[in-house]
Coordinates of C-alpha atoms and ligand atoms in Angstrom, one line a residue:
X101 CA -12.8 -13.2 -5.1
X102 CA -16.3 -12.7 -6.5
X103 CA -18.4 -9.8 -5.0
X104 CA -21.8 -9.6 -6.6
X105 CA -20.5 -11.2 -9.8
X106 CA -17.4 -9.0 -10.0
X107 CA -13.8 -10.3 -9.4
X108 CA -12.2 -8.3 -6.6
X109 CA -9.0 -8.2 -4.6
X110 CA -8.4 -5.8 -1.7
X111 CA -5.4 -4.2 -3.4
X112 CA -4.2 -3.5 -6.9
X113 CA -2.1 -0.9 -8.8
X114 CA -3.9 1.8 -10.9
X115 CA -3.8 1.3 -14.7
X116 CA -1.2 4.1 -15.1
X117 CA 0.9 2.5 -12.3
X118 CA 1.0 5.8 -10.5
X119 CA -1.1 4.9 -7.5
X120 CA -2.1 1.9 -5.4
X121 CA -5.8 1.3 -4.9
X122 CA -7.3 -0.5 -1.9
X123 CA -10.7 -1.3 -0.5
X124 CA -11.2 1.0 2.4
X125 CA -12.2 -1.7 4.9
X126 CA -13.2 0.8 7.6
X127 CA -16.4 1.4 5.5
X128 CA -17.4 -2.2 5.1
X129 CA -19.9 -3.8 5.1
X130 CA -22.2 -0.8 4.5
X131 CA -20.2 0.9 1.8
X132 CA -17.6 -0.4 -0.7
X133 CA -15.2 2.5 -1.0
X134 CA -11.9 2.4 -2.9
X135 CA -9.0 4.6 -1.7
X136 CA -6.2 5.9 -3.8
X137 CA -2.7 5.8 -2.2
X138 CA -0.3 8.1 -4.0
X139 CA 2.8 8.0 -1.8
X140 CA 4.4 6.5 1.3
X141 CA 2.5 8.8 3.7
X142 CA -0.7 7.5 2.2
X143 CA 0.4 3.9 2.5
X144 CA 1.4 4.4 6.2
X145 CA -1.9 6.1 6.9
X146 CA -3.8 3.2 5.2
X147 CA -1.9 0.6 7.4
X148 CA -2.2 2.6 10.6
X149 CA -5.8 3.7 10.3
X150 CA -6.7 0.2 9.0
X151 CA -8.1 0.9 5.6
X152 CA -6.1 -2.3 5.0
X153 CA -5.4 -4.7 7.8
X154 CA -4.7 -8.4 8.3
X155 CA -1.1 -9.7 8.2
X156 CA -0.7 -10.9 4.6
X157 CA -2.5 -7.8 3.2
X158 CA -0.3 -5.5 5.4
X159 CA 2.7 -7.3 3.8
X160 CA 1.2 -6.8 0.3
X161 CA 0.5 -3.1 1.0
X162 CA 4.0 -2.7 2.3
X163 CA 5.3 -4.2 -0.9
X164 CA 3.4 -1.7 -3.0
X165 CA 4.6 0.9 -0.5
X166 CA 8.2 0.2 -1.4
X167 CA 7.2 0.6 -5.1
X168 CA 5.7 4.1 -4.3
X169 CA 8.9 5.0 -2.3
X170 CA 10.9 4.4 -5.5
X171 CA 8.4 6.0 -8.0
X172 CA 8.0 9.1 -5.9
X173 CA 11.7 9.5 -5.1
X174 CA 13.2 13.0 -5.8
X175 CA 14.4 13.5 -9.4
X176 CA 17.7 11.8 -10.4
X177 CA 19.3 8.7 -9.1
X178 CA 17.8 7.2 -5.9
X179 CA 20.2 7.2 -3.0
X180 CA 20.6 4.3 -0.6
X181 CA 20.2 6.7 2.3
X182 CA 16.7 7.8 1.0
X183 CA 15.7 4.2 0.3
X184 CA 16.7 2.9 3.7
X185 CA 15.2 5.8 5.6
X186 CA 11.8 5.4 3.9
X187 CA 11.8 1.6 4.1
X188 CA 12.4 1.9 7.9
X189 CA 9.6 4.4 8.2
X190 CA 7.3 2.0 6.4
X191 CA 8.4 -0.9 8.6
X192 CA 7.4 1.0 11.8
X193 CA 3.8 1.5 10.6
X194 CA 2.3 -1.3 12.8
X195 CA 4.3 -3.5 15.2
X196 CA 2.6 -6.9 15.5
X197 CA 2.1 -8.4 12.0
X198 CA 5.6 -9.7 10.9
X199 CA 4.5 -9.7 7.3
X200 CA 5.2 -5.9 7.1
X201 CA 8.9 -6.3 7.9
X202 CA 9.1 -9.6 5.9
X203 CA 7.9 -7.8 2.7
X204 CA 10.1 -4.8 3.1
X205 CA 13.2 -6.9 3.9
X206 CA 12.5 -9.2 0.9
X207 CA 12.4 -6.3 -1.6
X208 CA 14.8 -3.8 -0.2
X209 CA 18.1 -5.5 -1.0
X210 CA 17.0 -6.2 -4.6
X211 CA 16.2 -2.5 -5.1
X212 CA 19.5 -1.4 -3.5
X213 CA 21.3 -3.8 -5.9
X214 CA 19.5 -2.5 -9.0
X215 CA 21.7 -0.2 -11.1
X216 CA 19.7 2.9 -11.8
X217 CA 16.4 4.6 -11.2
X218 CA 14.6 2.8 -14.0
X219 CA 15.9 -0.6 -12.9
X220 CA 14.9 0.1 -9.3
X221 CA 11.3 1.0 -10.4
X222 CA 11.1 -2.1 -12.5
X223 CA 12.5 -4.3 -9.7
X224 CA 10.0 -2.8 -7.1
X225 CA 7.1 -3.4 -9.4
X226 CA 8.1 -6.9 -10.2
X227 CA 8.7 -7.8 -6.5
X228 CA 5.4 -6.2 -5.3
X229 CA 3.5 -8.2 -7.9
X230 CA 5.4 -11.4 -6.9
X231 CA 4.5 -11.0 -3.2
X232 CA 0.8 -10.4 -4.0
X233 CA 0.8 -13.6 -6.2
X234 CA 2.8 -15.6 -3.6
X235 CA 0.2 -14.8 -1.0
X236 CA -2.7 -15.6 -3.2
X237 CA -1.2 -18.9 -4.0
X238 CA -0.3 -19.6 -0.4
X239 CA -3.9 -19.1 0.6
X240 CA -5.2 -21.4 -2.1
X241 CA -2.8 -24.1 -0.9
X242 CA -3.9 -23.5 2.8
X243 CA -7.4 -24.2 1.6
X244 CA -6.3 -27.5 0.0
X245 CA -4.4 -28.6 3.1
X246 CA -7.2 -27.6 5.5
X247 CA -9.9 -29.3 3.6
X248 CA -9.2 -32.9 4.9
X249 CA -9.5 -31.7 8.5
X250 CA -13.1 -30.5 7.8
X251 CA -13.9 -33.5 5.6
X252 CA -12.8 -35.9 8.4
X253 CA -15.1 -34.2 10.9
X254 CA -18.0 -34.2 8.4
X255 CA -17.5 -37.9 7.8
X256 CA -17.4 -38.6 11.5
X257 CA -20.7 -36.7 11.8
X258 CA -22.2 -38.7 8.9
X259 CA -22.5 -35.6 6.8
X260 CA -24.3 -33.4 9.3
X261 CA -23.2 -29.7 9.6
X262 CA -19.7 -29.0 10.7
X263 CA -19.6 -26.0 13.0
X264 CA -16.4 -24.0 12.7
X265 CA -15.7 -21.0 15.0
X266 CA -13.4 -18.2 13.8
X267 CA -12.2 -14.9 15.3
X268 CA -11.5 -11.6 13.7
X269 CA -11.1 -11.5 9.9
X270 CA -8.6 -13.9 8.4
X271 CA -10.4 -13.9 5.1
X272 CA -9.6 -12.6 1.6
X273 CA -9.9 -9.0 2.7
X274 CA -7.0 -9.7 5.1
X275 CA -4.9 -11.5 2.4
X276 CA -5.3 -11.3 -1.3
X277 CA -7.5 -14.3 -2.2
X278 CA -9.3 -17.0 -0.2
X279 CA -8.0 -15.8 3.2
X280 CA -6.0 -18.0 5.6
X281 CA -8.6 -19.2 8.2
X282 CA -11.4 -19.0 5.6
X283 CA -9.5 -20.9 2.8
X284 CA -10.4 -24.4 4.1
X285 CA -14.0 -23.1 4.6
X286 CA -14.2 -22.1 0.9
X287 CA -12.7 -25.4 -0.1
X288 CA -15.1 -27.4 2.0
X289 CA -18.1 -25.4 0.7
X290 CA -16.9 -26.0 -2.8
X291 CA -16.6 -29.7 -2.1
X292 CA -20.2 -29.8 -1.0
X293 CA -19.5 -30.3 2.7
X294 CA -22.2 -28.9 4.9
X295 CA -20.5 -26.2 7.1
X296 CA -21.6 -23.4 9.3
X297 CA -19.3 -20.7 10.7
X298 CA -19.6 -19.0 14.1
X299 CA -18.2 -15.6 13.5
X300 CA -16.9 -13.8 16.6
X301 CA -17.9 -10.1 16.2
X302 CA -14.3 -9.2 17.4
X303 CA -14.5 -6.0 19.4
X304 CA -13.4 -3.3 19.3
X305 CA -13.4 -2.8 15.5
X306 CA -15.7 -5.7 14.7
X307 CA -13.6 -7.3 11.9
X308 CA -15.7 -10.5 12.3
X309 CA -19.1 -8.9 12.3
X310 CA -18.2 -6.4 9.5
X311 CA -15.8 -8.2 7.3
X312 CA -15.9 -12.0 7.8
X313 CA -19.7 -12.0 7.9
X314 CA -19.7 -9.9 4.7
X315 CA -17.2 -12.2 2.9
X316 CA -19.0 -15.4 3.9
X317 CA -22.4 -13.9 3.0
X318 CA -21.1 -13.0 -0.5
X319 CA -19.9 -16.6 -0.9
X320 CA -23.2 -18.1 0.2
X321 CA -21.6 -19.8 3.3
X322 CA -23.9 -20.3 6.3
X323 CA -22.7 -18.3 9.2
X324 CA -23.9 -16.7 12.5
X325 CA -22.4 -13.6 14.1
X326 CA -21.9 -14.1 17.9
X327 CA -20.6 -11.9 20.7
X328 CA -16.9 -12.5 21.5
X329 CA -17.9 -14.1 24.8
X330 CA -20.3 -16.7 23.3
X331 CA -17.7 -19.2 22.1
X332 CA -17.1 -21.0 25.5
X333 CA -20.8 -21.5 26.0
X334 CA -21.2 -22.9 22.4
X335 CA -18.3 -25.3 23.0
X336 CA -19.7 -26.6 26.2
X337 CA -22.9 -27.5 24.4
X338 CA -21.3 -29.4 21.6
X339 CA -22.0 -26.6 19.0
X340 CA -18.4 -26.1 17.9
X341 CA -16.5 -28.9 16.0
X342 CA -13.4 -27.0 15.1
X343 CA -11.8 -23.6 15.6
X344 CA -9.7 -22.0 12.9
X345 CA -8.1 -18.6 13.2
X346 CA -5.4 -16.6 11.4
X347 CA -2.3 -15.0 13.0
X348 CA -0.2 -11.9 12.8
X349 CA 3.0 -13.4 13.9
X350 CA 3.8 -17.0 14.9
X351 CA 7.2 -17.8 16.5
X352 CA 9.1 -20.8 15.0
X353 CA 8.4 -22.5 18.4
X354 CA 4.6 -22.3 17.7
X355 CA 3.4 -19.3 19.8
X356 CA 0.6 -17.4 18.0
X357 CA -0.1 -13.7 18.2
X358 CA -3.6 -12.9 16.8
X359 CA -6.4 -10.5 17.4
X360 CA -7.2 -9.9 21.1
X361 CA -9.5 -12.6 22.4
X362 CA -7.9 -15.5 20.5
X363 CA -6.1 -16.8 23.6
X364 CA -9.4 -17.1 25.5
X365 CA -10.9 -19.1 22.6
X366 CA -7.9 -21.4 22.6
X367 CA -8.3 -21.9 26.4
X368 CA -12.0 -22.7 26.0
X369 CA -11.3 -25.1 23.1
X370 CA -8.6 -26.9 25.1
X371 CA -11.0 -27.3 28.1
X372 CA -13.7 -28.8 25.8
X373 CA -11.4 -31.0 23.7
X374 CA -12.0 -29.1 20.5
X375 CA -9.3 -28.9 17.9
X376 CA -7.8 -25.3 17.6
X377 CA -6.0 -24.8 14.3
X378 CA -4.2 -21.7 13.1
X379 CA -3.9 -21.1 9.4
X380 CA -0.9 -19.1 8.1
X381 CA 1.4 -18.6 5.2
X382 CA 5.2 -18.9 5.7
X383 CA 5.5 -15.1 5.6
X384 CA 3.7 -14.9 9.0
X385 CA 6.3 -17.1 10.8
X386 CA 8.9 -15.2 12.9
X387 CA 12.1 -17.3 12.5
X388 CA 14.0 -15.4 15.2
X389 CA 11.6 -15.1 18.2
X390 CA 11.3 -18.1 20.5
X391 CA 9.0 -16.9 23.3
X392 CA 5.8 -15.3 21.9
X393 CA 4.4 -13.9 25.2
X394 CA 7.7 -12.3 26.2
X395 CA 8.9 -11.2 22.8
X396 CA 6.1 -10.4 20.3
X397 CA 5.3 -6.7 20.3
X398 CA 1.6 -6.1 21.1
X399 CA 0.1 -3.1 19.5
X400 CA -1.9 -0.7 21.8
X401 CA -4.3 1.3 19.7
X402 CA -6.3 4.5 20.3
X403 CA -8.7 4.0 23.2
X404 CA -11.4 5.7 21.2
X405 CA -11.8 2.5 19.2
X406 CA -13.1 0.9 22.4
X407 CA -15.2 3.9 23.5
X408 CA -17.0 4.4 20.2
X409 CA -18.8 2.0 18.0
X410 CA -19.8 2.4 14.3
X411 CA -22.8 1.1 12.5
X412 CA -25.8 1.9 10.3
X413 CA -28.8 3.4 12.0
X414 CA -32.5 2.8 11.1
X415 CA -32.4 5.7 8.6
X416 CA -29.6 4.0 6.7
X417 CA -26.9 6.5 7.8
X418 CA -23.6 5.2 9.1
X419 CA -23.0 6.6 12.6
X420 CA -20.3 6.5 15.3
X421 CA -21.6 6.5 18.8
X422 CA -20.1 6.6 22.3
X423 CA -20.8 3.6 24.5
X424 CA -19.2 4.1 28.0
X425 CA -19.4 7.3 30.2
X426 CA -17.6 10.1 28.4
X427 CA -14.9 10.3 31.1
X428 CA -14.2 6.6 31.6
X429 CA -10.7 5.7 30.4
X430 CA -10.4 2.7 28.0
X431 CA -7.6 0.3 27.1
X432 CA -7.1 -1.0 23.6
X433 CA -4.8 -4.0 23.4
X434 CA -5.0 -5.1 19.8
X435 CA -3.5 -8.6 20.0
X436 CA -2.8 -11.5 22.4
X437 CA -0.5 -14.5 22.4
X438 CA -1.8 -18.0 22.4
X439 CA 1.0 -20.4 23.6
X440 CA 1.9 -23.3 21.4
X441 CA 0.6 -25.8 24.0
X442 CA -3.0 -24.7 23.2
X443 CA -2.7 -25.0 19.4
X444 CA -3.6 -28.3 17.8
X445 CA -1.7 -27.5 14.6
X446 CA -0.9 -25.1 11.8
X447 CA -2.4 -25.2 8.3
X448 CA 0.3 -23.8 6.0
X449 CA 0.9 -23.6 2.3
X450 CA 3.2 -26.7 2.6
X451 CA 0.8 -28.8 4.7
X452 CA -0.4 -29.3 8.3
X453 CA 2.1 -29.5 11.1
X454 CA 2.2 -29.6 14.9
X455 CA 2.7 -26.4 16.9
X456 CA 6.3 -27.1 17.9
X457 CA 9.7 -26.1 16.6
X458 CA 10.6 -29.6 15.2
X459 CA 7.4 -29.9 13.1
X460 CA 7.5 -26.4 11.8
X461 CA 11.2 -26.7 10.8
X462 CA 10.5 -30.0 9.1
X463 CA 8.0 -28.2 6.8
X464 CA 10.3 -25.2 6.3
X465 CA 13.9 -26.5 6.4
X466 CA 14.9 -23.6 4.1
X467 CA 14.0 -20.8 6.5
X468 CA 16.4 -19.4 9.1
Ligands
LIG511 O1 -5.9 -5.5 13.6 P1 -6.1 -6.4 12.4 O2 -7.5 -6.3 11.8 O3 -5.0 -6.2 11.3 O4 -5.9 -7.9 12.9 C1 -6.0 -8.9 12.0 C2 -6.0 -10.3 12.6 O5 -5.8 -10.4 13.8 C3 -6.0 -11.5 11.7 O6 -6.6 -12.6 12.3 C4 -4.6 -11.8 11.3 O7 -3.9 -10.7 10.7 C5 -4.6 -12.9 10.3 S1 -5.0 -12.3 8.7 C6 -5.0 -13.7 7.6

């Protein structure tokens, strides 16, 4: 994507193919810092500490992680035992986004089957590149399929502004290009449709305020950052036409795990008769789980992410400050599950479908 006239992605291999480089998203929007990941430990740290985050990007980072597992393997032939152990360690880095396991499981058997060290390295490189391009293309298609939903609302409103609410960051920083939830927004903007985005700040790490607002600003898309609790009020007053979010894992029955607070937005949207769409690539469907609330593992993160907040002070310095009393305990549930009954539909790379098993399977008959 274009950032100040420069083409950027959130992840890429170094020229000598020895390291993986990522935008350190913890520093945005105030600083654009690139981190060098040299081995599996660096990759795991980048995923856990959220230099990289967002389901498709976690998958893409895992894919390059498998490449580093192979390139940094001890001298000689690479044993299956080493490969399996390191891939399992990678898969355990974060629990909720299914793209992590999806990427590792897609590449691992191909590397195991490759004959020697050289072939394994070549296979890992090729597969990592393929996953990155697959996700970029998926998001482009999600934009194409989501565009008519926005166009239809715009026409109904005789061309006046379409107000779309989104939660967290499901933009290109969370994917590779375009984003999932943001792809239809880019497509609508490109098509000359007047849109305005309500950006939930998304406590505790403020992915909305820091990342989505930054992306939309760079693309010249009108947006307003709001507190996480403002959405219901805006909906009651006719100021939201459509909600689009991303997801970290969606069961094949249509239950959606996404950033904490998504469920409350879906409830408010339902109460106000506002369409609530979830945009996702096929890599974010979980083809085994049926009951999202009971089965999807919900990550609990360090309570300090709730207790402290980071931002730039008046002098321009980036600071981290404590908000609650120093001795108040905090809880940090990172995701929640929105049941399928609250979801109007899914915007996928193959088209739009209802949030139910039959419709999802009709679009993806080849998955099992
Ligand atoms: O904790 P994060 O920042 O990784 O959570 C990200 C989200 O919840 C996104 O909405 C989701 O991964 C979809 S990304 C296209």
